[in-house]
Short mmCIF file of C-alpha atoms and ligand atoms in Angstrom, two decimals:
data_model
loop_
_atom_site.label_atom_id
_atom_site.label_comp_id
_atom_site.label_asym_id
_atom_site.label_seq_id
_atom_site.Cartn_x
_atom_site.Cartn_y
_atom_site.Cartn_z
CA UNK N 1395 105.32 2.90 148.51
CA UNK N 1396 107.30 -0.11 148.94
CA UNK N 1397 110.66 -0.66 148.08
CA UNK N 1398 113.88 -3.89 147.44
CA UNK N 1399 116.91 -4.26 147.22
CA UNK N 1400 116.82 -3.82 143.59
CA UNK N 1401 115.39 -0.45 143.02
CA UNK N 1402 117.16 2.08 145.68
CA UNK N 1403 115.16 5.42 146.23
CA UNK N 1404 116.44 8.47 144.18
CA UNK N 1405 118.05 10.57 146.43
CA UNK N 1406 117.14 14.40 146.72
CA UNK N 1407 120.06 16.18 145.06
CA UNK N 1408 121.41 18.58 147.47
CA UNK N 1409 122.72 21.25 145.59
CA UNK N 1410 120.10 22.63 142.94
CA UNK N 1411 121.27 21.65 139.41
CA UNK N 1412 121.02 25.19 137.83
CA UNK N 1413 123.42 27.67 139.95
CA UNK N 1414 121.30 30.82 140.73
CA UNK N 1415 122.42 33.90 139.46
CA UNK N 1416 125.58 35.43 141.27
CA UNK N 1417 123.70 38.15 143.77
CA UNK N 1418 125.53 41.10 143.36
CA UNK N 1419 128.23 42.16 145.99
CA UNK N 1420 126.74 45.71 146.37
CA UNK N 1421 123.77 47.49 145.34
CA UNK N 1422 123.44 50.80 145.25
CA UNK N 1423 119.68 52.18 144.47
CA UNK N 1424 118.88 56.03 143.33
CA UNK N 1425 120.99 56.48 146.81
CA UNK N 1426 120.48 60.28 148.04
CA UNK N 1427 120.98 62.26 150.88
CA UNK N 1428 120.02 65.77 152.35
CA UNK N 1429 121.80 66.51 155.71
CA UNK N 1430 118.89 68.26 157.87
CA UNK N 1431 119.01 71.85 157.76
CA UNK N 1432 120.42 72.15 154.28
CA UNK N 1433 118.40 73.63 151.60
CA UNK N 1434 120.02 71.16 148.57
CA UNK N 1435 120.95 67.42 148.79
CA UNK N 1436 124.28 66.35 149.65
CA UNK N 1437 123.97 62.91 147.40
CA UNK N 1438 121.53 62.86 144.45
CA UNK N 1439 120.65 59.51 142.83
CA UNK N 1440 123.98 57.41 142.56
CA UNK N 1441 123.23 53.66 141.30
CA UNK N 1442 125.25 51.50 140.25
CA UNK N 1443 125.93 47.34 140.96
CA UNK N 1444 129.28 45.78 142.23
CA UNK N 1445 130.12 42.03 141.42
CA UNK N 1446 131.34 40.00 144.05
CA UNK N 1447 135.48 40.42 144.50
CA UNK N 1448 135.21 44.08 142.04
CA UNK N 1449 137.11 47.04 142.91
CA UNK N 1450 135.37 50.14 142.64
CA UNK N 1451 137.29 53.51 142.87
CA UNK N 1452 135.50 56.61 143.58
CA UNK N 1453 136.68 59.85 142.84
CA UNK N 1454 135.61 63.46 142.41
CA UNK N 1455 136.28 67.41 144.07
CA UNK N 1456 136.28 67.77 147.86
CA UNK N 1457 132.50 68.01 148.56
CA UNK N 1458 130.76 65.93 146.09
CA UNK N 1459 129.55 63.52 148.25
CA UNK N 1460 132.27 60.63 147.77
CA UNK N 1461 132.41 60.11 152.05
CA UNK N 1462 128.79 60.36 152.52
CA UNK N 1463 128.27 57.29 149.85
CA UNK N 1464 130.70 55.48 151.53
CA UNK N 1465 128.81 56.13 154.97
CA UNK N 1466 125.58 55.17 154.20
CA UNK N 1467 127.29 52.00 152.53
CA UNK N 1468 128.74 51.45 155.93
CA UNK N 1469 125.38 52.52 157.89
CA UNK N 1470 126.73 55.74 159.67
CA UNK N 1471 124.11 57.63 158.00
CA UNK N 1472 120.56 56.93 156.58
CA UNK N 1473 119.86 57.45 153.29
CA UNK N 1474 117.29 60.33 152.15
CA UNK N 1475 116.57 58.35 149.16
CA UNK N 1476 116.84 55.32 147.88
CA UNK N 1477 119.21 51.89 149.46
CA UNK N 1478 121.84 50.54 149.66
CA UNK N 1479 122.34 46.51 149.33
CA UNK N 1480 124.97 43.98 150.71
CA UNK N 1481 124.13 40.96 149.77
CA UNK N 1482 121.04 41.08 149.07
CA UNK N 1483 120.13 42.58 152.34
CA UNK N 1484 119.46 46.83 153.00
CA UNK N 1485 121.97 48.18 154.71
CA UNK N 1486 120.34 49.64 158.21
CA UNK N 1487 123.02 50.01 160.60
CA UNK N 1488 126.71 49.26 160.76
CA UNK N 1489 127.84 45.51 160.70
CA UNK N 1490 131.05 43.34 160.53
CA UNK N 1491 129.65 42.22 156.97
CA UNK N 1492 131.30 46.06 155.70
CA UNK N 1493 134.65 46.84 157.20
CA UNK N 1494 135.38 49.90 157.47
CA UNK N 1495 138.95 52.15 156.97
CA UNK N 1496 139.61 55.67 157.07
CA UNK N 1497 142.50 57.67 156.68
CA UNK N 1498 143.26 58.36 160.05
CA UNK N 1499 143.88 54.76 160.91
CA UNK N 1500 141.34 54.66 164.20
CA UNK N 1501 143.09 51.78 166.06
CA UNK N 1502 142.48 51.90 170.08
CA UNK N 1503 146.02 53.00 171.05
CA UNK N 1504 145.82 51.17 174.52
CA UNK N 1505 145.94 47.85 172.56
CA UNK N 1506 148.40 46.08 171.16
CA UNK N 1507 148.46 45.48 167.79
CA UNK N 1508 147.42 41.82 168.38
CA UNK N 1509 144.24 43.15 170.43
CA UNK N 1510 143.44 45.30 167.80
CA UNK N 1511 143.08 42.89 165.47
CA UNK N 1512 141.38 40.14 167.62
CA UNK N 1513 139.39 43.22 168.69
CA UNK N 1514 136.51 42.21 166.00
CA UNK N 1515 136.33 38.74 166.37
CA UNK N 1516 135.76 38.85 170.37
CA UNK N 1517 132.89 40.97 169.95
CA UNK N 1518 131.28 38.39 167.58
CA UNK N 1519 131.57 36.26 170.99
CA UNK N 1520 134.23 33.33 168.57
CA UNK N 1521 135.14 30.90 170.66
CA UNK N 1522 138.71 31.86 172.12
CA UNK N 1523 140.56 29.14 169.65
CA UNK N 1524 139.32 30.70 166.42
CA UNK N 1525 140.30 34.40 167.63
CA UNK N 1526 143.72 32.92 168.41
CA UNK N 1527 144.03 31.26 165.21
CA UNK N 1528 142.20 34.31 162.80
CA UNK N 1529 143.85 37.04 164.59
CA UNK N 1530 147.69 35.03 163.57
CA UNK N 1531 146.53 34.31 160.45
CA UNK N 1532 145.22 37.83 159.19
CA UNK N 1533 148.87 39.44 160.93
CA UNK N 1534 150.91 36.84 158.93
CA UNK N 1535 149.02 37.77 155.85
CA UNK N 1536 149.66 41.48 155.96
CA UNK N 1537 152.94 41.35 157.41
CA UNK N 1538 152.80 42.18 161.09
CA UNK N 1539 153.60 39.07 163.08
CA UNK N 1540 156.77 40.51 164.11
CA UNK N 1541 154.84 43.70 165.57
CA UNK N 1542 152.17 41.94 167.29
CA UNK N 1543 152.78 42.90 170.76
CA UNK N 1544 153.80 46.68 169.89
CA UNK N 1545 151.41 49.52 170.37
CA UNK N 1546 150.23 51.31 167.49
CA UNK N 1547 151.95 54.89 168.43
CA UNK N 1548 155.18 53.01 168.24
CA UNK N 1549 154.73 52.25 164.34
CA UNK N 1550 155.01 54.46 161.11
CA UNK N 1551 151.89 55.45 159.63
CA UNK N 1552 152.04 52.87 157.10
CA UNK N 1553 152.47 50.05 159.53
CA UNK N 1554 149.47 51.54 161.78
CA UNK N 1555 147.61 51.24 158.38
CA UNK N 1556 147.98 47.28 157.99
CA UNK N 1557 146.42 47.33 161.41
CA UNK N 1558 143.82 48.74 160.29
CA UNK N 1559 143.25 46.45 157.60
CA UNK N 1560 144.12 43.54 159.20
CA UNK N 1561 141.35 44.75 161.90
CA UNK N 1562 138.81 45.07 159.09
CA UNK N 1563 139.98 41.77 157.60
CA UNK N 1564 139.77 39.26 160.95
CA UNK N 1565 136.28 40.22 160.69
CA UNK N 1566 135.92 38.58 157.16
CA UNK N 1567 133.77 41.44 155.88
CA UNK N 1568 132.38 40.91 152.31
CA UNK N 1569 133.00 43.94 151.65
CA UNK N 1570 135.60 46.58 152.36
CA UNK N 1571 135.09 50.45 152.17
CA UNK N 1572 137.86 52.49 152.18
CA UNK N 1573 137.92 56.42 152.35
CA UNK N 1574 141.39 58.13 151.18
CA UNK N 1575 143.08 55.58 153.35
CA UNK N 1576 146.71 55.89 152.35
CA UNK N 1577 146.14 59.57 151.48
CA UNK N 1578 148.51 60.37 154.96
CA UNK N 1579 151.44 58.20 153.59
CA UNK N 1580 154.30 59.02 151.81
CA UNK N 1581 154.99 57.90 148.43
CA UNK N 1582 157.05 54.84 148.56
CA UNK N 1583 154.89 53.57 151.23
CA UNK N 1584 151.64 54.23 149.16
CA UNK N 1585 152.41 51.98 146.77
CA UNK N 1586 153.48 49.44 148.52
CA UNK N 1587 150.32 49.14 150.45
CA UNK N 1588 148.52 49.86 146.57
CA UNK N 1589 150.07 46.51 146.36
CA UNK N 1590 149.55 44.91 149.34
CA UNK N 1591 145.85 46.00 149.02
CA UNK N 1592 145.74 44.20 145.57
CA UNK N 1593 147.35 40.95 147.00
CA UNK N 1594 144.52 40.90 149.96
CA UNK N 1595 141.67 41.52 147.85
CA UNK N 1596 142.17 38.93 145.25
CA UNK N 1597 143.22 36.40 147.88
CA UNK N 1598 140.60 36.96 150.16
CA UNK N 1599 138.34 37.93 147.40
CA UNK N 1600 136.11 40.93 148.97
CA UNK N 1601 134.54 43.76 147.19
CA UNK N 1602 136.27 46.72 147.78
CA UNK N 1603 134.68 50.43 147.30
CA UNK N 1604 138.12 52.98 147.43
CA UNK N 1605 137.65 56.86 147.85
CA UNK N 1606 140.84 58.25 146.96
CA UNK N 1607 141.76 62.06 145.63
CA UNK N 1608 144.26 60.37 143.67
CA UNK N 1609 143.50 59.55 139.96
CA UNK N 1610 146.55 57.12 139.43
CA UNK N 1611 145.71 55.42 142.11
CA UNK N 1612 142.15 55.06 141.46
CA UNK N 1613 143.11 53.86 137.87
CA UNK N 1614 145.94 52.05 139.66
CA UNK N 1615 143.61 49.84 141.86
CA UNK N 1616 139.70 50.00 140.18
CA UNK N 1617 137.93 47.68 137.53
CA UNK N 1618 135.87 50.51 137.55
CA UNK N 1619 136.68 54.40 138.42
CA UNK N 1620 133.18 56.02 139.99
CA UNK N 1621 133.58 59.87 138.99
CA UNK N 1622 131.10 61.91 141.24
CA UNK N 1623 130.81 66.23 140.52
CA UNK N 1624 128.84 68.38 141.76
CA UNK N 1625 128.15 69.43 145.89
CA UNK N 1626 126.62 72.29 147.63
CA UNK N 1627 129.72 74.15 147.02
CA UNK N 1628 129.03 74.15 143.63
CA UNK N 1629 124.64 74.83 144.39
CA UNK N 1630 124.16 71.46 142.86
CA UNK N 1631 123.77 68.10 144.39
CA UNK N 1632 126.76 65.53 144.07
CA UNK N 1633 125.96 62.86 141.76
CA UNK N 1634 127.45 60.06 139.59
CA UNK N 1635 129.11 62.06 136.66
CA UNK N 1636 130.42 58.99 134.59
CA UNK N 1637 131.24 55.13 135.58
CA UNK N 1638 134.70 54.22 133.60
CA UNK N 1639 135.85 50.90 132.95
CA UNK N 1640 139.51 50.21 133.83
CA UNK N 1641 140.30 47.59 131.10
CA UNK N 1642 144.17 47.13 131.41
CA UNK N 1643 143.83 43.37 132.98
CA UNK N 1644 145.38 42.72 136.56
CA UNK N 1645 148.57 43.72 135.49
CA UNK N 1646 149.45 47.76 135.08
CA UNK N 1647 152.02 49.59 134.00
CA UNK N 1648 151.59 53.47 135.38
CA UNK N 1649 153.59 54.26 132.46
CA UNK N 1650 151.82 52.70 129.21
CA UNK N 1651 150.39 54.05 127.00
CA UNK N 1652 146.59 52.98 128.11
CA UNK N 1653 146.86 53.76 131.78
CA UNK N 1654 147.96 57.46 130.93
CA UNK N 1655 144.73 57.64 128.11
CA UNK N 1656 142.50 56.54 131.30
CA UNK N 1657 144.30 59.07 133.53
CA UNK N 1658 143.82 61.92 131.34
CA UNK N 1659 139.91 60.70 130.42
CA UNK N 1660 139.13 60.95 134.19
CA UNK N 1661 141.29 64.33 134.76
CA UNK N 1662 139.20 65.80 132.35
CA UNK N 1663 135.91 64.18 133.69
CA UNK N 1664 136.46 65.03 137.12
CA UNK N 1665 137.75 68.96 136.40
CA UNK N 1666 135.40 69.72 133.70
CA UNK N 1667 133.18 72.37 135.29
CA UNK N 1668 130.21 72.15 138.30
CA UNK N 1669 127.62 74.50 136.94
CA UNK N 1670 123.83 73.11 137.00
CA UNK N 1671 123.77 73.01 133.03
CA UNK N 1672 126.63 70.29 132.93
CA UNK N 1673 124.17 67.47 134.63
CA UNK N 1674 122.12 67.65 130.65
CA UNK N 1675 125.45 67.28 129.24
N1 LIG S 1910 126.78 65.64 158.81
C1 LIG S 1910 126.66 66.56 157.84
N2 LIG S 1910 125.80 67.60 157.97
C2 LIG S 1910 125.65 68.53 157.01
N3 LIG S 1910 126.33 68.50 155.84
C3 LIG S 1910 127.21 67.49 155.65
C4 LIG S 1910 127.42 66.46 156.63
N4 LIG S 1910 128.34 65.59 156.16
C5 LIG S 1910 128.68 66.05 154.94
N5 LIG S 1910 128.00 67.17 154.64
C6 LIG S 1910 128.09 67.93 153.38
O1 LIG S 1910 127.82 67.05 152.31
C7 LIG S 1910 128.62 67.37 151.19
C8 LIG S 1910 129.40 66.15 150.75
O2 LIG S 1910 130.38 65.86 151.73
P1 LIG S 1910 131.37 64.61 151.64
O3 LIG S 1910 130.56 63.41 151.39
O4 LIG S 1910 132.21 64.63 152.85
O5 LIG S 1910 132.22 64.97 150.33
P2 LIG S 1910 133.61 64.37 149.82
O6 LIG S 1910 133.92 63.18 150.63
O7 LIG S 1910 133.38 64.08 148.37
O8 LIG S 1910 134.62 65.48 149.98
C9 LIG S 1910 129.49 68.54 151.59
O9 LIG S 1910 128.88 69.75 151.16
C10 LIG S 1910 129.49 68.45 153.11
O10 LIG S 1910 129.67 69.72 153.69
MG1 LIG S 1911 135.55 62.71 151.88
#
């Protein structure tokens, strides 16, 4: 082919013309799981798919399973059925792609809280610069520049909990799994990190999944409340009892109207009874 000055070649377009369908944030796939040496699964069959930057609250009675999705989310455990997906890609083994954060806060208490939270990035081998410059970024944006060189035992329980966070976060996870984390704090301090939490996640837009015993705070804090039943306890499997949509908007009032209607729905969701007959229901 020859060409002139008059007829320049068409460039390749480098970004396709038609955007491909959003992949979903999370998959989850007819997950199950049966703990060897247990005679019924723990888990039975929970699906369900998670847009990119949704919040999904899980809740349910102690023993239904609700920590055993989360760890096979996070790759602690292997599923007995089924997968889980992260972007496309099975979940095999833990990665810095799901951060993790439990109730008890599990910061190394012979590091600062600087260290802590440059603790993730180091491992992924960043060059020294962008540690320095993540790990002051992610304390300014939950609040704990002025605590960076104290050791964890020498902050309250909800400070120690923004470490953990902002440990999670320097790792830019896509997604963030959270199991009853502020379930050890007092009230005043609960909600302010139920805010706080909000504020992170829409800035840094990441997929959270959020165990929590608390319904309020599940309504408080989900576009969509998870309600699991069942367990062994109960000679049943725990599975996905009903997925609720949390349409109040990004703005909610615990005391209107509508957020007391979707308290109440779920209270009666996750309370109505356990026997095997319910699961035709
Ligand atoms: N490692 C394990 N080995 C055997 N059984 C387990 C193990 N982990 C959890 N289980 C059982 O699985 C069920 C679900 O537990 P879990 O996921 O912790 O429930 P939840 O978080 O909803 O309270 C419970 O009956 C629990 O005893
Ligand atoms: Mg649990």
């Amino acid at each position: 082919m020859t060409t002139d000055a008059t007829t320049p070649p068409t460039p390749t377009p480098l970004t396709p013309t038609v955007p491909a369908r959003a992949t979903p944030a999370v998959v989850l796939n007819g997950l199950g799981k049966q703990f060897p040496g247990t005679s019924i699964p723990a888990v039975e069959d929970v699906s369900l798919v998670i847009a990119p930057g949704e919040t999904i609250c899980i809740v349910g009675a102690s023993g239904c399973g609700k920590s055993t999705v989360l760890r096979m989310l996070a790759g602690f455990e292997q599923p007995s059925w089924g997968h889980a997906r992260v972007a496309g890609v099975d979940v095999r083994r833990p990665g810095p792609d799901r951060g993790v954060v439990f109730q008890d806060y599990g910061l190394f208490p012979w590091l600062s809280v600087a260290e802590n939270v440059a603790y993730g990035p180091r491992q992924a081998r960043l060059p020294r610069a962008e540690v320095r410059e993540r790990t002051a970024r992610v304390l300014a944006s939950v609040g704990l520049e002025r605590v960076s060189d104290s050791f964890p035992h020498q902050l309250s329980g909800g400070m120690q909990q923004r470490v953990a966070i902002a440990r999670v976060l320097a790792n830019e996870p896509a997604v963030m799994l959270m199991d009853e984390p502020f379930g050890a704090l007092d009230a005043l301090t609960r909600t302010e990190m139920q805010h706080e939490l909000q504020r992170i996640q829409r800035e840094a837009g990441i997929t959270v999944l959020f165990v929590t015993h608390s319904i309020e705070e599940a309504v408080y804090l989900g576009d969509r409340v998870l309600v699991m039943a069942g367990g062994t306890a109960h000679g049943t499997p725990g599975h996905v009892r009903e997925v609720v949509d949390i349409d109040l908007g990004p703005v909610r009032d615990t005391s209107s109207a509508a957020f007391n209607a979707l308290e109440r729905r779920i209270d009666a969701l996750v309370h109505r009874g356990n026997a095997r007959e319910d699961r035709a229901a």
